[in-house]
Coordinates of C-alpha atoms in Angstrom, one line a residue:
X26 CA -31.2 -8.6 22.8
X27 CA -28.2 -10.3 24.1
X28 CA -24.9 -9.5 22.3
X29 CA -25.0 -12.7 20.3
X30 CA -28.0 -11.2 19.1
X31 CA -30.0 -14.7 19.4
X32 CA -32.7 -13.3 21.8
X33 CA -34.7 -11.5 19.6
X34 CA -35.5 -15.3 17.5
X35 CA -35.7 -17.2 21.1
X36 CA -38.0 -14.6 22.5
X37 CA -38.9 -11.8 20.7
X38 CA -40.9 -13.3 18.0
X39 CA -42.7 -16.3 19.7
X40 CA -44.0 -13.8 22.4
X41 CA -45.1 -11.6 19.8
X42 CA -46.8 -14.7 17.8
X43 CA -47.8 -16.7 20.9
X44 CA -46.2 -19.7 19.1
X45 CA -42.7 -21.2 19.0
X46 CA -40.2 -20.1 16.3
X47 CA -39.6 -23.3 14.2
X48 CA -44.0 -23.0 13.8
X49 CA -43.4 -19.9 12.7
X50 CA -41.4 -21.0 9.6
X51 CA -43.1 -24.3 8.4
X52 CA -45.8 -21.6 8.4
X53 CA -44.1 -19.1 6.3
X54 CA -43.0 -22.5 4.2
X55 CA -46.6 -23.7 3.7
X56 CA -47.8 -20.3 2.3
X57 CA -44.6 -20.0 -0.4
X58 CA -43.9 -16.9 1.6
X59 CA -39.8 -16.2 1.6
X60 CA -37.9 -16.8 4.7
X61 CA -37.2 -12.8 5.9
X62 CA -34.6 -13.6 8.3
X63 CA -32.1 -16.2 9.3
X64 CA -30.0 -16.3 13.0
X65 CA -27.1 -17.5 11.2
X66 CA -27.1 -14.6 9.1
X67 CA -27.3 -11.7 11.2
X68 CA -26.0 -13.1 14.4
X69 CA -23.5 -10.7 15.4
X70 CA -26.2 -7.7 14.8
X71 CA -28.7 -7.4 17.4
X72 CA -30.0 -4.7 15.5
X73 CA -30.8 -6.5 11.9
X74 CA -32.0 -9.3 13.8
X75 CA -34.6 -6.6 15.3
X76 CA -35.3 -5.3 12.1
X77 CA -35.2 -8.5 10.4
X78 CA -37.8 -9.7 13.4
X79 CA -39.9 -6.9 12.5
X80 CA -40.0 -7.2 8.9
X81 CA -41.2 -11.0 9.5
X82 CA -44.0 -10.2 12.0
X83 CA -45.4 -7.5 8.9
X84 CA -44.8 -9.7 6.8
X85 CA -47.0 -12.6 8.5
X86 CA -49.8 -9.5 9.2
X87 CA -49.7 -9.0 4.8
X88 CA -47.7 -6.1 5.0
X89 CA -46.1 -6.0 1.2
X90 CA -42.4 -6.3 0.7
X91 CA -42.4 -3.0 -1.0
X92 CA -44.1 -1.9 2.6
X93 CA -41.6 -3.4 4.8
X94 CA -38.9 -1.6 2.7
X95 CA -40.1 1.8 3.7
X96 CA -40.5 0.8 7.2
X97 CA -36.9 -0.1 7.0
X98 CA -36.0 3.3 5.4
X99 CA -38.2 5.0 7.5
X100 CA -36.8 3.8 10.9
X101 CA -33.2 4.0 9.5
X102 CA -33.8 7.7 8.9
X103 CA -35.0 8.1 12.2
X104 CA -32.1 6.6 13.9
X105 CA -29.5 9.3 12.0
X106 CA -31.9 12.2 12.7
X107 CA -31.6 10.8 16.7
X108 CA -27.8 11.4 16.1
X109 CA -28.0 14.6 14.4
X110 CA -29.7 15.7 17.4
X111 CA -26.5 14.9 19.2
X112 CA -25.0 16.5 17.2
X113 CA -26.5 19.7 17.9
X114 CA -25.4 19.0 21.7
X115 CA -21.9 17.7 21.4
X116 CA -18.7 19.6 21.9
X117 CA -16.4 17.1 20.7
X118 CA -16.7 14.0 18.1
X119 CA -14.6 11.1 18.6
X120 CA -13.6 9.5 15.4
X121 CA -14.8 6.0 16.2
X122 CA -18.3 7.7 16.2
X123 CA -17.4 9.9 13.4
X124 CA -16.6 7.0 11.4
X125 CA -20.1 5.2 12.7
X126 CA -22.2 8.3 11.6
X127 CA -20.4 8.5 8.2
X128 CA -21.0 4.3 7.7
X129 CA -24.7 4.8 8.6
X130 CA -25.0 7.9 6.4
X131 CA -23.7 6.3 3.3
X132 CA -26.2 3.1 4.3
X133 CA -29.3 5.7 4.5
X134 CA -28.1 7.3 1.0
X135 CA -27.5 3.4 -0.6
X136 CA -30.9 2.6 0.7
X137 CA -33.3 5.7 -0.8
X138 CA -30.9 4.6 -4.1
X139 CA -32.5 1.7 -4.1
X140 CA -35.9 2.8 -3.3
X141 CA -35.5 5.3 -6.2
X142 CA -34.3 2.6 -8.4
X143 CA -37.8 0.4 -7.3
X144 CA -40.2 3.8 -8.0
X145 CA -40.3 3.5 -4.4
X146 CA -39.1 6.8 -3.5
X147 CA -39.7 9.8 -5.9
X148 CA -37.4 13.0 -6.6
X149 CA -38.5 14.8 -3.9
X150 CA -37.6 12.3 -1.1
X151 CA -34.1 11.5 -2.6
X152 CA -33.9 15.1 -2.3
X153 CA -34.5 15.4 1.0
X154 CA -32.5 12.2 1.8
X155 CA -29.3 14.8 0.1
X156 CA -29.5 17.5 2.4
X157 CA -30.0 15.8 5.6
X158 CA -27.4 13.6 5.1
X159 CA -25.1 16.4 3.7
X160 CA -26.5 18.7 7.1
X161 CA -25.2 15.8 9.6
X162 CA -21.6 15.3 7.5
X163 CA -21.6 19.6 7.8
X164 CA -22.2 18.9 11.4
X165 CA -19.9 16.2 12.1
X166 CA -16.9 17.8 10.7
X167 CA -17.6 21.1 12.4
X168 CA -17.3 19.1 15.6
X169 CA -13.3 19.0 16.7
X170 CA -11.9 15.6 17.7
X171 CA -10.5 14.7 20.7
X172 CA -6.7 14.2 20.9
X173 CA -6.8 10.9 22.4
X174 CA -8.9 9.5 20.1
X175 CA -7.5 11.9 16.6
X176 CA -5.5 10.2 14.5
X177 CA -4.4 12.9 12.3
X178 CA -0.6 14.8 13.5
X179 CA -0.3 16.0 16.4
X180 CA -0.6 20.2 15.6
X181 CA 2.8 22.1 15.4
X182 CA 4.3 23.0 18.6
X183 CA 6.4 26.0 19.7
X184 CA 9.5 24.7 21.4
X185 CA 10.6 28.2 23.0
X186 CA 7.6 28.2 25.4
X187 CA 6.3 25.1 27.1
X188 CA 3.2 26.8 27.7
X189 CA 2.1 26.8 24.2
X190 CA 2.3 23.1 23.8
X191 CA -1.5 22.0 23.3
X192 CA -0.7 18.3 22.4
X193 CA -0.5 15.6 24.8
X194 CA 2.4 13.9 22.7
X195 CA 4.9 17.0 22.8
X196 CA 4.6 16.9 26.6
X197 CA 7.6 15.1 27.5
X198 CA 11.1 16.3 29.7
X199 CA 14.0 17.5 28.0
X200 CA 11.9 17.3 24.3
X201 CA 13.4 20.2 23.5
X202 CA 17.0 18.7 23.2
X203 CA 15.7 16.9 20.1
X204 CA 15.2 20.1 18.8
X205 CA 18.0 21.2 16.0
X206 CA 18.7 25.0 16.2
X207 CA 22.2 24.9 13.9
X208 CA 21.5 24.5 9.8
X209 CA 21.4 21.0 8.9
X210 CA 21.0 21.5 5.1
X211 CA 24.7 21.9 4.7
X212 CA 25.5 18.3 6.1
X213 CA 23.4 17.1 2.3
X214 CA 26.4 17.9 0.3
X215 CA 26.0 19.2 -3.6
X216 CA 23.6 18.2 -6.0
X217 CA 24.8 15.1 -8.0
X218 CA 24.5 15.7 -11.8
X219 CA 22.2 13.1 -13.6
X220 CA 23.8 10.2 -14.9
X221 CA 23.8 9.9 -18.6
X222 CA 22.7 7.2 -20.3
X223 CA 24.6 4.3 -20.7
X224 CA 23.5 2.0 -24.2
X225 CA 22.9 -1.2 -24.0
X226 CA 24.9 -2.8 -27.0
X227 CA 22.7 -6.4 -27.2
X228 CA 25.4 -7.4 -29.8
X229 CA 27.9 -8.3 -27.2
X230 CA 25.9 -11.8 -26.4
X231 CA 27.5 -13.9 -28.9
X232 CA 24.8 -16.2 -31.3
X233 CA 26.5 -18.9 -30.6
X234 CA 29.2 -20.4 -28.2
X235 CA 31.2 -23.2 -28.4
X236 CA 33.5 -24.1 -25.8
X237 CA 33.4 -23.2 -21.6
X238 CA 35.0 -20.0 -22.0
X239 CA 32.6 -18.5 -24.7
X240 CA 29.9 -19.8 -22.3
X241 CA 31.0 -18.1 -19.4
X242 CA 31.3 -14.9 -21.5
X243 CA 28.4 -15.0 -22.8
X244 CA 26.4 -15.3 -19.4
X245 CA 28.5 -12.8 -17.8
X246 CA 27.5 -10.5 -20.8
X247 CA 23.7 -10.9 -20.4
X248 CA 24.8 -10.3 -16.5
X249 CA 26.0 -7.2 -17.2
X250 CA 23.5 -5.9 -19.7
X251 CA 21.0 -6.9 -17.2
X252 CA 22.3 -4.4 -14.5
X253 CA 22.2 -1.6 -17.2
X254 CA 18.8 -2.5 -18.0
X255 CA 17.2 -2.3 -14.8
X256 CA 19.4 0.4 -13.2
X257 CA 18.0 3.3 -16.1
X258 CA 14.2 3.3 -15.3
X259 CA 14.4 6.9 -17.0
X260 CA 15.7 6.1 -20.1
X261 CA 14.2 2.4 -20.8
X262 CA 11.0 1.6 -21.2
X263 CA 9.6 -2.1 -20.5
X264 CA 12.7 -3.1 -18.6
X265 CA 11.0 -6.6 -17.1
X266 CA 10.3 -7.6 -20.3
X267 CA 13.7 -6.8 -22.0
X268 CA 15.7 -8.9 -19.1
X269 CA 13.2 -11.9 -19.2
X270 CA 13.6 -12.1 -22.9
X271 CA 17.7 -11.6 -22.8
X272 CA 17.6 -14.1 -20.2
X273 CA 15.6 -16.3 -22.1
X274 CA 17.7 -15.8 -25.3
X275 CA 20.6 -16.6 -23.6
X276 CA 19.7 -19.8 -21.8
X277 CA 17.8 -21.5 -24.7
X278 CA 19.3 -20.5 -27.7
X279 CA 23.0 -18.9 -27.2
X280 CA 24.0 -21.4 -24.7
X281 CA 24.1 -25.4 -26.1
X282 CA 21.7 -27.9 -24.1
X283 CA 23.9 -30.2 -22.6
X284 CA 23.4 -33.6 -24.3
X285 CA 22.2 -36.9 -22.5
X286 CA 25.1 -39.1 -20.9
X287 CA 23.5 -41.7 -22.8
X288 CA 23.4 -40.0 -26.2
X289 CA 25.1 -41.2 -28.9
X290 CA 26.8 -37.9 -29.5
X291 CA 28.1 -37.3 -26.4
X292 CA 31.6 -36.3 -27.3
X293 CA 30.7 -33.3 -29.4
X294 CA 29.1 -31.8 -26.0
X295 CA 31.5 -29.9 -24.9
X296 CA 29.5 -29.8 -21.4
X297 CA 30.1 -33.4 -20.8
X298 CA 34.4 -33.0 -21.4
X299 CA 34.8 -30.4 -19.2
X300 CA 37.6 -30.7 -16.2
X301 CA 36.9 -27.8 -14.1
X302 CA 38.5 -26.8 -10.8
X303 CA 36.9 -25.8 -7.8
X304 CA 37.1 -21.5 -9.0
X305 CA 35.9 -22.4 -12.8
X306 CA 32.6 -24.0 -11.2
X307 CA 32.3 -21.4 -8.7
X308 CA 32.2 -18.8 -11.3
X309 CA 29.9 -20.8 -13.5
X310 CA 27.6 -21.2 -10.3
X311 CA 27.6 -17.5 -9.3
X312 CA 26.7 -16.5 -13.3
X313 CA 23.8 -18.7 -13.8
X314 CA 22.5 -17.9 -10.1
X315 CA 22.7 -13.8 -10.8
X316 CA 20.9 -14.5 -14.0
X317 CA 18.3 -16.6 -12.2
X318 CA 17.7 -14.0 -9.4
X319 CA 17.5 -11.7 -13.0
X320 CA 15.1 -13.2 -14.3
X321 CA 12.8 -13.9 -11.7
X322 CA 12.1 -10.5 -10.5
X323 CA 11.7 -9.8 -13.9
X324 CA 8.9 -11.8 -14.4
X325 CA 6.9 -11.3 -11.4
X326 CA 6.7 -7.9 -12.8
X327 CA 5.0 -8.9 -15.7
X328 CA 1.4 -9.1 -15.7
X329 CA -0.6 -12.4 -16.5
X330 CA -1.3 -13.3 -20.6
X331 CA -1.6 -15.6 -22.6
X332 CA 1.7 -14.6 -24.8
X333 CA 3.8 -14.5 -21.6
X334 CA 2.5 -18.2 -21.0
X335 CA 2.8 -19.9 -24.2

């Protein structure tokens, strides 16, 4: 087939049936017969599209589904017994077609699962099905990789003697000048001591504030408490969800809601009377947007609930 994979529809089955393709389906649709195969469907695989052609033609002859199934296993089992055969002659594996042979050895073990699951296939060929597949993994890691193609490390190499180098990435002039012969360990320093733990005194928020400076106390309070919070992972245990609730605290029920400018209480908000300079707003600005930057990585640490939501 071509590498679209459409040849084996356009040609394949209307030679094989002597009629055109779109006969062949208002045929299958006028005996209640299930479509096998769709182009769309398997149009990048030329080789589905063969076995999906296949299955259609014994299908039209009154092969049974349960039929077509073991042809299907049958052929598949063929195919990984060709590569094991290969296997037997090959010196070296790449791991593109290491990967391949493991992908179609785990599709030959999914389908006799399935079989066994249908009564299809009985104990003796899942059995079977076990050891040849475990005999062509055996073989396939026995086979060494190439070490264009490995993607593991290259192996260690022995800077002393240039001869011994057996990887194609260590062959480089002068790579032995990146190579540290004095003791480096000394350059670490001493071992820091761990840091005790610092408490987190919650009572320093105020309940209640009352004028600007009490406000700006209060927030650079929960600023602070925040930083110890999150900065002792060892000693604290649910630390997103203690910020987003101080956070919370603070804003909504510490801090006074600043009243509308068309409220009729509007001179008891002590919001609406302030006269701040330029550094008082600064200050206030820097606060609230260290709290905000608190509280949102916070939360996005905090799974998905319905408490969390409302």
């Amino acid at each position: 087939p071509n590498q679209d994979g459409t040849m084996a529809y356009n040609r394949l089955i209307p030679f094989l049936t002597q009629e055109p393709l779109d006969v062949s389906l208002k045929k299958m649709e006028d005996l209640g017969e299930p479509i096998v195969f769709e182009p769309s469907a398997y149009i990048v695989s030329p080789a589905l599209n063969l076995q999906a052609a296949l299955a259609y033609l014994a299908r039209r002859r009154g092969l049974s589904e349960d039929d077509i199934s073991m042809v299907s296993y049958a052929i598949d089992f063929a195919h990984v017994e060709l590569a094991k055969s290969d296997l037997a002659l090959a010196e070296t594996l790449p791991d593109s077609h290491r990967r391949s042979l493991k992908l179609a050895c785990k599709q030959l073990t999914r389908a006799a699962a399935e079989l066994g699951k249908r009564k299809l296939l009985f104990d003796d060929g899942l059995l079977k099905c076990q050891r040849f597949v475990t005999e062509v993994d055996t073989m396939a890691e026995a086979l060494p990789a190439t070490d264009n193609d490995s993607q593991l490390p290259p192996p260690p190499c022995n800077l002393d003697d240039i001869k011994e180098y057996s990887s194609p990435f260590s062959k480089h002039q002068l790579f032995g000048r990146l190579f540290r012969y004095e003791d480096v360990d000394v350059l670490a320093g001493d071992i820091l001591p761990p840091v005790d733990y610092v408490p987190v005194d919650y009572s320093q928020v105020p309940l209640k504030v009352m004028d600007f400076e009490q406000a700006l106390r209060a927030l650079r309070h929960t600023d602070r408490l925040c930083q110890l919070i999150y900065n002792q992972p060892d000693y604290i245990n649910n630390r997103h969800l203690l910020i987003a609730s101080l956070v919370t605290h603070t804003i909504t029920a510490v801090l006074p809601t600043p009243k509308p400018v068309n409220s009729d209480s509007i001179d008891t908000c002590f919001w609406a009377q302030l006269q701040l300079r330029f550094e008082r707003q600064l200050d206030l600005m820097v606060l609230l947007d260290r709290l905000m930057r608190h509280f949102v990585c916070a939360i996005v640490q905090i799974p998905d609930s319905r408490i969390i939501h409302g």
